[in-house]
Amino acid sequence: MRKWLVAASFFVFAATPALAQDPAAPRGDWRVVLGGAGFFAPSYEGSDRLKARALPIVDIEWRETVFLDTRRGLGANALTLRDPNGRGALRVGPLLSWRFARDEDDDSDLRGLGNVKDGVDMGGFASYEFGSFALGLVGRKNVSHTELGSTVEVSGRYRHRLAGGTMLAVGPSATWADSDYMRTYFGVTAAQSRASGLATASPSAGFKDVGLSGSAVHPLGKGWSLVGTAGYARLIGDAADSSLVKTRGSADQTRVGLGVSYRLF
């Protein structure tokens, strides 16, 4: 069970945000959307091999304030400011999520590098939606283990509804990581080099990837929807130059998935 959860943490463009932000969806105190998806994703960040996994789709929100969803975790729209014409909204709030472990037994490429612990990420987000466009900023810091470090993701999104009700969403993203994160996930110490056969690597803080992701949500009727997602990210900078990525993996990271969701209310 843990291994598919590890892979799920790399499923960077989950279907639930597209569902959650569908303006045609009915509004009430609660929104609860549940489902499941099968997908292919890298076996670890930087891997050149895709593995099949399963992922639950969870999108729960109370009064457009407190939410729990697959991609973001647990959070709240602590501040919401809407423009007078109703076309734009700024939202800011806290986030709480789980960082899943990376075990060296998960993939033969990782042998000799040791295990990476799991832990709790805390952080915050800011998003601004204006019509069909949106901009987002998400920062996370692991508060369980300092070596797991911090990341900041900036993203954009364009959303468009097709004839038949299919909602499409697509947009770019870029992720910055601090030196703790970079050394933990892409670094190779002298001891790890002897154990793994990889050249030593000591990456510094900086942008680690840029990407483009998209999703499609097609209504099937009576609360059911078909959900498709796809994403491509390119590792850059010291992440791409890591001996783990250059020797055994790939800077090209691709993910694709298909699932079904059901809106309870």
PDB file of C-alpha atoms in Angstrom:
ATOM      1  CA  MET A   1       0.000   0.000   0.000  1.00  0.00           C
ATOM      2  CA  ARG A   2       2.809   2.412   0.859  1.00  0.00           C
ATOM      3  CA  LYS A   3       4.357   2.145  -2.606  1.00  0.00           C
ATOM      4  CA  TRP A   4       1.299   3.394  -4.460  1.00  0.00           C
ATOM      5  CA  LEU A   5       1.069   6.241  -1.962  1.00  0.00           C
ATOM      6  CA  VAL A   6       4.662   7.169  -2.765  1.00  0.00           C
ATOM      7  CA  ALA A   7       3.852   7.266  -6.461  1.00  0.00           C
ATOM      8  CA  ALA A   8       0.686   9.239  -5.771  1.00  0.00           C
ATOM      9  CA  SER A   9       2.794  12.033  -4.286  1.00  0.00           C
ATOM     10  CA  PHE A  10       4.246  12.602  -7.778  1.00  0.00           C
ATOM     11  CA  PHE A  11       0.827  12.827  -9.452  1.00  0.00           C
ATOM     12  CA  VAL A  12       1.207  16.580  -9.701  1.00  0.00           C
ATOM     13  CA  PHE A  13      -1.995  17.512 -11.482  1.00  0.00           C
ATOM     14  CA  ALA A  14      -4.783  15.610  -9.735  1.00  0.00           C
ATOM     15  CA  ALA A  15      -8.261  15.643 -11.204  1.00  0.00           C
ATOM     16  CA  THR A  16     -10.010  16.992  -8.149  1.00  0.00           C
ATOM     17  CA  PRO A  17      -9.026  20.671  -8.522  1.00  0.00           C
ATOM     18  CA  ALA A  18     -10.649  20.760 -11.970  1.00  0.00           C
ATOM     19  CA  LEU A  19     -13.797  19.259 -10.509  1.00  0.00           C
ATOM     20  CA  ALA A  20     -13.732  21.530  -7.516  1.00  0.00           C
ATOM     21  CA  GLN A  21     -13.492  24.674  -9.604  1.00  0.00           C
ATOM     22  CA  ASP A  22     -16.207  23.774 -12.090  1.00  0.00           C
ATOM     23  CA  PRO A  23     -18.476  26.853 -12.010  1.00  0.00           C
ATOM     24  CA  ALA A  24     -21.459  24.834 -13.266  1.00  0.00           C
ATOM     25  CA  ALA A  25     -21.400  22.492 -10.260  1.00  0.00           C
ATOM     26  CA  PRO A  26     -24.236  23.037  -7.756  1.00  0.00           C
ATOM     27  CA  ARG A  27     -23.360  24.964  -4.603  1.00  0.00           C
ATOM     28  CA  GLY A  28     -24.237  24.103  -1.018  1.00  0.00           C
ATOM     29  CA  ASP A  29     -22.677  23.943   2.420  1.00  0.00           C
ATOM     30  CA  TRP A  30     -20.886  20.727   1.479  1.00  0.00           C
ATOM     31  CA  ARG A  31     -19.303  19.392  -1.687  1.00  0.00           C
ATOM     32  CA  VAL A  32     -18.146  15.782  -1.573  1.00  0.00           C
ATOM     33  CA  VAL A  33     -16.609  14.116  -4.630  1.00  0.00           C
ATOM     34  CA  LEU A  34     -15.042  10.656  -4.306  1.00  0.00           C
ATOM     35  CA  GLY A  35     -13.591   8.230  -6.814  1.00  0.00           C
ATOM     36  CA  GLY A  36     -10.501   6.449  -8.001  1.00  0.00           C
ATOM     37  CA  ALA A  37      -7.949   6.604 -10.810  1.00  0.00           C
ATOM     38  CA  GLY A  38      -5.316   4.401 -12.366  1.00  0.00           C
ATOM     39  CA  PHE A  39      -2.191   6.121 -13.599  1.00  0.00           C
ATOM     40  CA  PHE A  40       1.390   5.743 -14.725  1.00  0.00           C
ATOM     41  CA  ALA A  41       4.034   7.838 -12.956  1.00  0.00           C
ATOM     42  CA  PRO A  42       7.817   7.709 -12.363  1.00  0.00           C
ATOM     43  CA  SER A  43       8.752   5.200  -9.666  1.00  0.00           C
ATOM     44  CA  TYR A  44      10.682   8.005  -7.923  1.00  0.00           C
ATOM     45  CA  GLU A  45      11.392  11.648  -8.704  1.00  0.00           C
ATOM     46  CA  GLY A  46      13.974  11.510 -11.479  1.00  0.00           C
ATOM     47  CA  SER A  47      13.257   7.960 -12.608  1.00  0.00           C
ATOM     48  CA  ASP A  48      13.128   6.972 -16.275  1.00  0.00           C
ATOM     49  CA  ARG A  49      10.668   4.141 -15.575  1.00  0.00           C
ATOM     50  CA  LEU A  50       6.910   4.509 -15.267  1.00  0.00           C
ATOM     51  CA  LYS A  51       4.968   2.319 -12.882  1.00  0.00           C
ATOM     52  CA  ALA A  52       1.243   1.658 -12.771  1.00  0.00           C
ATOM     53  CA  ARG A  53      -0.470   2.787  -9.594  1.00  0.00           C
ATOM     54  CA  ALA A  54      -3.925   3.454  -8.172  1.00  0.00           C
ATOM     55  CA  LEU A  55      -4.977   6.705  -6.558  1.00  0.00           C
ATOM     56  CA  PRO A  56      -8.127   7.727  -4.669  1.00  0.00           C
ATOM     57  CA  ILE A  57      -9.884  10.882  -5.845  1.00  0.00           C
ATOM     58  CA  VAL A  58     -10.971  12.973  -2.868  1.00  0.00           C
ATOM     59  CA  ASP A  59     -12.511  16.442  -3.053  1.00  0.00           C
ATOM     60  CA  ILE A  60     -14.325  17.590   0.082  1.00  0.00           C
ATOM     61  CA  GLU A  61     -15.185  21.210   0.844  1.00  0.00           C
ATOM     62  CA  TRP A  62     -17.328  22.939   3.457  1.00  0.00           C
ATOM     63  CA  ARG A  63     -18.866  26.309   2.639  1.00  0.00           C
ATOM     64  CA  GLU A  64     -16.074  27.042   0.146  1.00  0.00           C
ATOM     65  CA  THR A  65     -13.761  27.454   3.139  1.00  0.00           C
ATOM     66  CA  VAL A  66     -12.292  24.239   4.607  1.00  0.00           C
ATOM     67  CA  PHE A  67     -11.166  21.644   2.071  1.00  0.00           C
ATOM     68  CA  LEU A  68      -9.502  18.249   1.785  1.00  0.00           C
ATOM     69  CA  ASP A  69      -8.402  17.057  -1.635  1.00  0.00           C
ATOM     70  CA  THR A  70      -5.976  14.670  -3.275  1.00  0.00           C
ATOM     71  CA  ARG A  71      -3.436  17.195  -4.462  1.00  0.00           C
ATOM     72  CA  ARG A  72      -3.423  19.975  -1.882  1.00  0.00           C
ATOM     73  CA  GLY A  73      -4.177  18.091   1.332  1.00  0.00           C
ATOM     74  CA  LEU A  74      -6.054  19.732   4.204  1.00  0.00           C
ATOM     75  CA  GLY A  75      -6.445  23.493   4.072  1.00  0.00           C
ATOM     76  CA  ALA A  76      -8.716  26.493   4.378  1.00  0.00           C
ATOM     77  CA  ASN A  77      -9.547  29.607   2.401  1.00  0.00           C
ATOM     78  CA  ALA A  78      -8.761  31.846   5.353  1.00  0.00           C
ATOM     79  CA  LEU A  79      -9.121  35.013   3.273  1.00  0.00           C
ATOM     80  CA  THR A  80     -11.299  35.405   0.179  1.00  0.00           C
ATOM     81  CA  LEU A  81     -11.513  38.713  -1.670  1.00  0.00           C
ATOM     82  CA  ARG A  82     -13.802  38.982  -4.693  1.00  0.00           C
ATOM     83  CA  ASP A  83     -13.769  41.807  -7.215  1.00  0.00           C
ATOM     84  CA  PRO A  84     -17.018  43.804  -7.591  1.00  0.00           C
ATOM     85  CA  ASN A  85     -17.981  42.290 -10.956  1.00  0.00           C
ATOM     86  CA  GLY A  86     -17.666  38.739  -9.623  1.00  0.00           C
ATOM     87  CA  ARG A  87     -15.185  37.553 -12.231  1.00  0.00           C
ATOM     88  CA  GLY A  88     -12.113  37.425 -10.005  1.00  0.00           C
ATOM     89  CA  ALA A  89     -11.286  36.114  -6.558  1.00  0.00           C
ATOM     90  CA  LEU A  90      -8.150  36.104  -4.404  1.00  0.00           C
ATOM     91  CA  ARG A  91      -7.833  33.263  -1.879  1.00  0.00           C
ATOM     92  CA  VAL A  92      -5.137  32.828   0.764  1.00  0.00           C
ATOM     93  CA  GLY A  93      -4.822  30.205   3.467  1.00  0.00           C
ATOM     94  CA  PRO A  94      -2.861  27.477   5.289  1.00  0.00           C
ATOM     95  CA  LEU A  95      -2.116  23.932   4.109  1.00  0.00           C
ATOM     96  CA  LEU A  96      -1.296  20.669   5.862  1.00  0.00           C
ATOM     97  CA  SER A  97      -0.226  17.544   3.971  1.00  0.00           C
ATOM     98  CA  TRP A  98       1.793  14.351   4.239  1.00  0.00           C
ATOM     99  CA  ARG A  99       5.185  13.813   2.570  1.00  0.00           C
ATOM    100  CA  PHE A 100       5.538  10.125   1.728  1.00  0.00           C
ATOM    101  CA  ALA A 101       8.745   8.188   2.276  1.00  0.00           C
ATOM    102  CA  ARG A 102      11.173   7.059  -0.437  1.00  0.00           C
ATOM    103  CA  ASP A 103      12.496   3.582   0.270  1.00  0.00           C
ATOM    104  CA  GLU A 104      15.645   2.333  -1.476  1.00  0.00           C
ATOM    105  CA  ASP A 105      13.819  -0.978  -2.030  1.00  0.00           C
ATOM    106  CA  ASP A 106      11.219   0.822  -4.161  1.00  0.00           C
ATOM    107  CA  ASP A 107      13.528   0.781  -7.186  1.00  0.00           C
ATOM    108  CA  SER A 108      16.875  -0.845  -7.958  1.00  0.00           C
ATOM    109  CA  ASP A 109      18.207   2.588  -8.974  1.00  0.00           C
ATOM    110  CA  LEU A 110      17.980   3.679  -5.331  1.00  0.00           C
ATOM    111  CA  ARG A 111      20.006   0.856  -3.809  1.00  0.00           C
ATOM    112  CA  GLY A 112      22.770   2.222  -1.638  1.00  0.00           C
ATOM    113  CA  LEU A 113      21.161   5.638  -1.209  1.00  0.00           C
ATOM    114  CA  GLY A 114      19.284   4.758   1.974  1.00  0.00           C
ATOM    115  CA  ASN A 115      15.704   5.552   2.862  1.00  0.00           C
ATOM    116  CA  VAL A 116      14.078   8.991   2.912  1.00  0.00           C
ATOM    117  CA  LYS A 117      11.665   9.454   5.810  1.00  0.00           C
ATOM    118  CA  ASP A 118       8.056  10.520   5.592  1.00  0.00           C
ATOM    119  CA  GLY A 119       6.596  13.408   7.555  1.00  0.00           C
ATOM    120  CA  VAL A 120       4.200  16.325   7.800  1.00  0.00           C
ATOM    121  CA  ASP A 121       4.381  19.318   5.462  1.00  0.00           C
ATOM    122  CA  MET A 122       2.981  22.640   6.608  1.00  0.00           C
ATOM    123  CA  GLY A 123       2.642  25.722   4.469  1.00  0.00           C
ATOM    124  CA  GLY A 124       0.280  28.057   2.725  1.00  0.00           C
ATOM    125  CA  PHE A 125      -1.152  29.055  -0.618  1.00  0.00           C
ATOM    126  CA  ALA A 126      -2.378  32.043  -2.551  1.00  0.00           C
ATOM    127  CA  SER A 127      -4.467  31.879  -5.708  1.00  0.00           C
ATOM    128  CA  TYR A 128      -6.128  34.409  -7.951  1.00  0.00           C
ATOM    129  CA  GLU A 129      -8.845  33.454 -10.438  1.00  0.00           C
ATOM    130  CA  PHE A 130     -10.021  35.842 -13.123  1.00  0.00           C
ATOM    131  CA  GLY A 131     -12.503  34.458 -15.605  1.00  0.00           C
ATOM    132  CA  SER A 132     -11.078  31.339 -17.201  1.00  0.00           C
ATOM    133  CA  PHE A 133      -7.555  31.999 -15.920  1.00  0.00           C
ATOM    134  CA  ALA A 134      -5.919  31.365 -12.559  1.00  0.00           C
ATOM    135  CA  LEU A 135      -2.525  31.890 -10.932  1.00  0.00           C
ATOM    136  CA  GLY A 136      -1.309  29.961  -7.916  1.00  0.00           C
ATOM    137  CA  LEU A 137       1.508  29.968  -5.368  1.00  0.00           C
ATOM    138  CA  VAL A 138       2.023  27.110  -2.867  1.00  0.00           C
ATOM    139  CA  GLY A 139       4.797  26.849  -0.279  1.00  0.00           C
ATOM    140  CA  ARG A 140       5.466  23.764   1.869  1.00  0.00           C
ATOM    141  CA  LYS A 141       7.998  23.014   4.613  1.00  0.00           C
ATOM    142  CA  ASN A 142       8.439  19.635   6.255  1.00  0.00           C
ATOM    143  CA  VAL A 143       8.109  20.097  10.012  1.00  0.00           C
ATOM    144  CA  SER A 144       8.916  16.491  10.946  1.00  0.00           C
ATOM    145  CA  HIS A 145      12.461  16.272   9.553  1.00  0.00           C
ATOM    146  CA  THR A 146      14.552  19.296   8.600  1.00  0.00           C
ATOM    147  CA  GLU A 147      16.455  17.325   5.951  1.00  0.00           C
ATOM    148  CA  LEU A 148      13.260  16.950   3.891  1.00  0.00           C
ATOM    149  CA  GLY A 149      13.319  20.673   3.220  1.00  0.00           C
ATOM    150  CA  SER A 150      10.900  23.068   1.566  1.00  0.00           C
ATOM    151  CA  THR A 151       9.400  23.727  -1.862  1.00  0.00           C
ATOM    152  CA  VAL A 152       7.579  26.608  -3.526  1.00  0.00           C
ATOM    153  CA  GLU A 153       5.433  25.989  -6.613  1.00  0.00           C
ATOM    154  CA  VAL A 154       4.129  28.654  -8.972  1.00  0.00           C
ATOM    155  CA  SER A 155       1.497  27.704 -11.526  1.00  0.00           C
ATOM    156  CA  GLY A 156      -1.020  28.980 -14.031  1.00  0.00           C
ATOM    157  CA  ARG A 157      -4.208  27.508 -15.445  1.00  0.00           C
ATOM    158  CA  TYR A 158      -6.627  28.084 -18.287  1.00  0.00           C
ATOM    159  CA  ARG A 159     -10.037  26.435 -18.093  1.00  0.00           C
ATOM    160  CA  HIS A 160     -12.536  25.924 -20.939  1.00  0.00           C
ATOM    161  CA  ARG A 161     -15.834  24.077 -21.230  1.00  0.00           C
ATOM    162  CA  LEU A 162     -16.492  22.165 -24.447  1.00  0.00           C
ATOM    163  CA  ALA A 163     -19.809  21.257 -26.004  1.00  0.00           C
ATOM    164  CA  GLY A 164     -21.255  18.349 -24.096  1.00  0.00           C
ATOM    165  CA  GLY A 165     -20.083  19.705 -20.761  1.00  0.00           C
ATOM    166  CA  THR A 166     -16.476  18.491 -20.780  1.00  0.00           C
ATOM    167  CA  MET A 167     -14.280  20.769 -18.678  1.00  0.00           C
ATOM    168  CA  LEU A 168     -10.668  21.155 -19.821  1.00  0.00           C
ATOM    169  CA  ALA A 169      -7.895  22.719 -17.727  1.00  0.00           C
ATOM    170  CA  VAL A 170      -4.269  23.220 -18.742  1.00  0.00           C
ATOM    171  CA  GLY A 171      -1.370  25.229 -17.407  1.00  0.00           C
ATOM    172  CA  PRO A 172       2.358  25.542 -16.696  1.00  0.00           C
ATOM    173  CA  SER A 173       4.165  25.209 -13.380  1.00  0.00           C
ATOM    174  CA  ALA A 174       7.635  25.597 -11.885  1.00  0.00           C
ATOM    175  CA  THR A 175       8.970  24.368  -8.555  1.00  0.00           C
ATOM    176  CA  TRP A 176      11.753  25.832  -6.416  1.00  0.00           C
ATOM    177  CA  ALA A 177      13.372  23.699  -3.682  1.00  0.00           C
ATOM    178  CA  ASP A 178      15.741  24.587  -0.866  1.00  0.00           C
ATOM    179  CA  SER A 179      19.145  22.956  -0.366  1.00  0.00           C
ATOM    180  CA  ASP A 180      17.821  20.430   2.192  1.00  0.00           C
ATOM    181  CA  TYR A 181      15.249  19.110  -0.264  1.00  0.00           C
ATOM    182  CA  MET A 182      17.745  19.035  -3.136  1.00  0.00           C
ATOM    183  CA  ARG A 183      20.408  17.175  -1.143  1.00  0.00           C
ATOM    184  CA  THR A 184      17.886  14.647   0.198  1.00  0.00           C
ATOM    185  CA  TYR A 185      16.237  13.725  -3.103  1.00  0.00           C
ATOM    186  CA  PHE A 186      19.026  14.413  -5.615  1.00  0.00           C
ATOM    187  CA  GLY A 187      22.239  14.453  -3.577  1.00  0.00           C
ATOM    188  CA  VAL A 188      24.770  11.609  -3.285  1.00  0.00           C
ATOM    189  CA  THR A 189      27.142  11.702  -0.321  1.00  0.00           C
ATOM    190  CA  ALA A 190      30.575  10.041  -0.299  1.00  0.00           C
ATOM    191  CA  ALA A 191      29.160   7.112   1.709  1.00  0.00           C
ATOM    192  CA  GLN A 192      26.219   6.765  -0.680  1.00  0.00           C
ATOM    193  CA  SER A 193      28.592   6.928  -3.623  1.00  0.00           C
ATOM    194  CA  ARG A 194      30.590   3.974  -2.295  1.00  0.00           C
ATOM    195  CA  ALA A 195      27.407   1.989  -1.630  1.00  0.00           C
ATOM    196  CA  SER A 196      25.604   2.788  -4.876  1.00  0.00           C
ATOM    197  CA  GLY A 197      28.375   3.301  -7.410  1.00  0.00           C
ATOM    198  CA  LEU A 198      27.035   6.758  -8.297  1.00  0.00           C
ATOM    199  CA  ALA A 199      29.240   9.823  -8.459  1.00  0.00           C
ATOM    200  CA  THR A 200      28.925  12.218  -5.546  1.00  0.00           C
ATOM    201  CA  ALA A 201      26.485  15.113  -5.953  1.00  0.00           C
ATOM    202  CA  SER A 202      25.801  18.086  -3.709  1.00  0.00           C
ATOM    203  CA  PRO A 203      22.986  20.095  -5.298  1.00  0.00           C
ATOM    204  CA  SER A 204      22.123  23.602  -4.134  1.00  0.00           C
ATOM    205  CA  ALA A 205      18.828  25.419  -3.722  1.00  0.00           C
ATOM    206  CA  GLY A 206      17.119  26.497  -6.918  1.00  0.00           C
ATOM    207  CA  PHE A 207      14.377  25.703  -9.371  1.00  0.00           C
ATOM    208  CA  LYS A 208      14.202  21.948  -9.797  1.00  0.00           C
ATOM    209  CA  ASP A 209      11.547  21.551 -12.511  1.00  0.00           C
ATOM    210  CA  VAL A 210       9.239  23.216 -15.004  1.00  0.00           C
ATOM    211  CA  GLY A 211       6.219  21.530 -16.494  1.00  0.00           C
ATOM    212  CA  LEU A 212       2.879  21.570 -18.235  1.00  0.00           C
ATOM    213  CA  SER A 213      -0.178  19.672 -17.010  1.00  0.00           C
ATOM    214  CA  GLY A 214      -3.784  19.236 -17.998  1.00  0.00           C
ATOM    215  CA  SER A 215      -7.005  17.544 -17.028  1.00  0.00           C
ATOM    216  CA  ALA A 216     -10.379  16.772 -18.578  1.00  0.00           C
ATOM    217  CA  VAL A 217     -13.583  16.078 -16.652  1.00  0.00           C
ATOM    218  CA  HIS A 218     -16.486  14.673 -18.693  1.00  0.00           C
ATOM    219  CA  PRO A 219     -19.908  14.344 -17.024  1.00  0.00           C
ATOM    220  CA  LEU A 220     -21.502  10.919 -17.354  1.00  0.00           C
ATOM    221  CA  GLY A 221     -24.762  11.847 -15.648  1.00  0.00           C
ATOM    222  CA  LYS A 222     -26.318  11.345 -12.208  1.00  0.00           C
ATOM    223  CA  GLY A 223     -23.251  12.684 -10.422  1.00  0.00           C
ATOM    224  CA  TRP A 224     -20.683  10.529 -12.248  1.00  0.00           C
ATOM    225  CA  SER A 225     -17.731  11.926 -14.211  1.00  0.00           C
ATOM    226  CA  LEU A 226     -14.892  10.510 -16.267  1.00  0.00           C
ATOM    227  CA  VAL A 227     -11.579  12.113 -15.324  1.00  0.00           C
ATOM    228  CA  GLY A 228      -8.389  12.173 -17.374  1.00  0.00           C
ATOM    229  CA  THR A 229      -5.070  13.767 -16.435  1.00  0.00           C
ATOM    230  CA  ALA A 230      -1.671  14.146 -18.054  1.00  0.00           C
ATOM    231  CA  GLY A 231       1.487  16.018 -17.171  1.00  0.00           C
ATOM    232  CA  TYR A 232       5.069  16.522 -18.247  1.00  0.00           C
ATOM    233  CA  ALA A 233       7.825  18.026 -16.099  1.00  0.00           C
ATOM    234  CA  ARG A 234      11.459  18.642 -16.978  1.00  0.00           C
ATOM    235  CA  LEU A 235      14.001  18.518 -14.170  1.00  0.00           C
ATOM    236  CA  ILE A 236      16.407  21.434 -14.462  1.00  0.00           C
ATOM    237  CA  GLY A 237      19.461  22.869 -12.740  1.00  0.00           C
ATOM    238  CA  ASP A 238      21.192  20.810 -10.078  1.00  0.00           C
ATOM    239  CA  ALA A 239      18.312  18.320 -10.003  1.00  0.00           C
ATOM    240  CA  ALA A 240      18.905  17.398 -13.656  1.00  0.00           C
ATOM    241  CA  ASP A 241      22.681  17.332 -13.104  1.00  0.00           C
ATOM    242  CA  SER A 242      22.444  14.833 -10.229  1.00  0.00           C
ATOM    243  CA  SER A 243      24.310  11.591 -10.935  1.00  0.00           C
ATOM    244  CA  LEU A 244      21.158   9.681  -9.941  1.00  0.00           C
ATOM    245  CA  VAL A 245      19.193  11.383 -12.717  1.00  0.00           C
ATOM    246  CA  LYS A 246      21.933  11.545 -15.353  1.00  0.00           C
ATOM    247  CA  THR A 247      23.264   8.014 -14.847  1.00  0.00           C
ATOM    248  CA  ARG A 248      20.194   5.976 -13.950  1.00  0.00           C
ATOM    249  CA  GLY A 249      17.130   8.125 -14.472  1.00  0.00           C
ATOM    250  CA  SER A 250      15.870  10.888 -16.724  1.00  0.00           C
ATOM    251  CA  ALA A 251      15.160  14.591 -16.502  1.00  0.00           C
ATOM    252  CA  ASP A 252      11.919  13.966 -18.412  1.00  0.00           C
ATOM    253  CA  GLN A 253       9.051  13.142 -16.050  1.00  0.00           C
ATOM    254  CA  THR A 254       5.707  12.072 -17.536  1.00  0.00           C
ATOM    255  CA  ARG A 255       2.448  11.138 -15.830  1.00  0.00           C
ATOM    256  CA  VAL A 256      -0.909  10.082 -17.245  1.00  0.00           C
ATOM    257  CA  GLY A 257      -4.052   8.805 -15.567  1.00  0.00           C
ATOM    258  CA  LEU A 258      -7.719   7.953 -16.040  1.00  0.00           C
ATOM    259  CA  GLY A 259     -10.404   7.614 -13.399  1.00  0.00           C
ATOM    260  CA  VAL A 260     -14.030   7.928 -12.398  1.00  0.00           C
ATOM    261  CA  SER A 261     -15.528  10.201  -9.731  1.00  0.00           C
ATOM    262  CA  TYR A 262     -18.936  10.516  -8.109  1.00  0.00           C
ATOM    263  CA  ARG A 263     -20.372  13.635  -6.527  1.00  0.00           C
ATOM    264  CA  LEU A 264     -22.343  12.635  -3.431  1.00  0.00           C
ATOM    265  CA  PHE A 265     -23.611  16.180  -2.832  1.00  0.00           C
TER     266      PHE A 265
END
